[in-house]
Amino acid sequence: MPPASRANDNRGPDVSSQTVVFRARGLAKTYGAGETAVHALRDVDLDISEGEFIVLLGPSGSGKSTLLNILGGLDAPTSGEARFRDLERRAVTPSEIKSIEPALRGDYYGGFYTPSDFTGDIHKFTIGLARACE
């Protein structure tokens, strides 16, 4: 559909040529295990492009906050991958945190790491995330 005709179809602006800011592939999050396991997310694939406006709708407990927490780096998926501007992040243990940055002192209870942390790209992540939230 040409961009000129999109104005009347209620889908918003054509963002197909925009840069993907957030990408999720096969995202899943399960709380608990066994018969009491709660599957908050199952096999979510999602692209959010620069300039795109989205709305998450669903009943309480449908996974909206879980998805946002994972995309925002506040939580880790049980499986799958979440990226921000093509930076992959993974959860790290307290011992991994200390091996990544030996100068840290004190007790740490988890965090996230992207392989490009040593190149300064983490600043692109945090600055880009802040700008995306403006």
XYZ file of C-alpha atoms in Angstrom:
134
model
C 0.000 0.000 0.000
C 1.536 3.368 -0.938
C 2.249 5.764 1.939
C -0.282 8.324 0.678
C -3.186 5.916 1.167
C -2.076 4.835 4.657
C -3.326 8.100 6.115
C -6.905 6.857 5.877
C -6.513 3.239 6.976
C -6.054 3.849 10.756
C -2.689 2.077 10.903
C -0.607 5.184 11.450
C 2.507 6.297 9.578
C 4.467 3.911 7.391
C 7.492 2.935 9.489
C 8.650 0.049 7.293
C 11.816 1.915 6.287
C 12.609 3.104 9.835
C 15.330 1.627 12.021
C 14.175 -1.133 14.358
C 14.699 0.078 17.934
C 13.379 -2.901 19.904
C 13.361 -6.466 18.581
C 12.124 -9.593 20.338
C 12.403 -13.101 18.910
C 10.916 -16.202 20.511
C 10.525 -14.327 23.793
C 9.101 -16.375 26.665
C 8.835 -15.784 30.388
C 7.693 -18.401 32.873
C 7.339 -17.824 36.591
C 7.535 -20.887 38.828
C 7.661 -24.501 37.653
C 5.576 -27.608 37.310
C 1.818 -27.460 37.721
C 1.945 -23.984 39.246
C 4.039 -22.446 36.440
C 2.672 -19.225 35.007
C 3.542 -18.566 31.354
C 3.484 -14.771 31.162
C 4.889 -14.698 27.604
C 5.047 -17.444 24.984
C 7.027 -17.186 21.752
C 6.693 -13.418 21.253
C 8.150 -11.908 18.072
C 8.053 -8.125 17.946
C 9.726 -5.245 16.094
C 9.242 -1.657 17.204
C 10.636 0.883 14.761
C 11.957 4.341 15.414
C 9.089 6.829 15.461
C 6.464 4.120 15.825
C 3.748 4.521 18.433
C 2.371 1.313 19.905
C -0.254 0.429 22.477
C -0.268 -2.739 24.566
C -3.777 -3.807 25.492
C -4.868 -6.842 27.424
C -6.435 -8.015 30.648
C -4.574 -8.105 33.932
C -2.018 -10.903 33.876
C -1.694 -11.077 30.097
C 2.038 -10.215 30.060
C 2.052 -6.501 29.183
C 4.284 -5.443 32.079
C 6.463 -8.522 31.704
C 7.112 -7.646 28.056
C 7.960 -4.033 28.909
C 10.233 -5.102 31.772
C 12.166 -7.407 29.459
C 12.418 -4.846 26.648
C 13.527 -2.210 29.160
C 16.222 -4.455 30.607
C 14.619 -4.790 34.034
C 13.984 -8.521 33.680
C 15.405 -11.412 31.661
C 13.387 -13.754 29.462
C 13.193 -17.454 30.270
C 13.998 -18.057 26.608
C 14.310 -16.068 23.421
C 16.122 -12.859 22.712
C 15.436 -9.160 23.298
C 17.556 -6.507 21.634
C 17.718 -2.742 21.755
C 19.270 -1.167 18.655
C 20.836 -4.541 17.831
C 22.616 -4.832 21.188
C 22.037 -8.264 22.662
C 21.940 -8.410 26.427
C 22.023 -11.369 28.762
C 21.608 -11.812 32.483
C 24.799 -12.255 34.483
C 25.520 -13.772 37.870
C 27.226 -11.903 40.728
C 30.515 -13.727 40.037
C 30.335 -12.795 36.341
C 29.761 -9.150 37.297
C 32.947 -9.172 39.360
C 34.930 -10.866 36.563
C 33.663 -8.331 33.992
C 34.538 -5.403 36.245
C 37.043 -6.447 38.934
C 37.155 -2.928 40.404
C 33.602 -3.303 41.741
C 33.354 -3.779 45.491
C 30.428 -5.050 47.522
C 27.703 -7.575 46.841
C 25.835 -7.686 43.545
C 22.725 -9.713 42.887
C 22.526 -9.761 39.114
C 22.471 -7.436 36.211
C 22.797 -7.428 32.465
C 25.771 -7.540 30.155
C 26.192 -6.874 26.483
C 29.402 -8.096 24.793
C 30.071 -4.547 23.640
C 30.231 -3.186 27.225
C 34.008 -2.921 26.918
C 33.732 -0.752 23.795
C 31.512 1.909 25.344
C 28.456 0.793 23.360
C 26.547 0.415 26.632
C 26.354 4.205 26.669
C 24.625 4.049 23.282
C 22.152 1.639 24.878
C 21.354 3.793 27.901
C 21.339 7.093 26.020
C 19.274 5.575 23.208
C 16.833 4.060 25.690
C 16.431 7.415 27.421
C 15.796 9.161 24.099
C 13.299 6.506 23.030
C 11.351 7.203 26.223
C 11.149 10.980 25.654
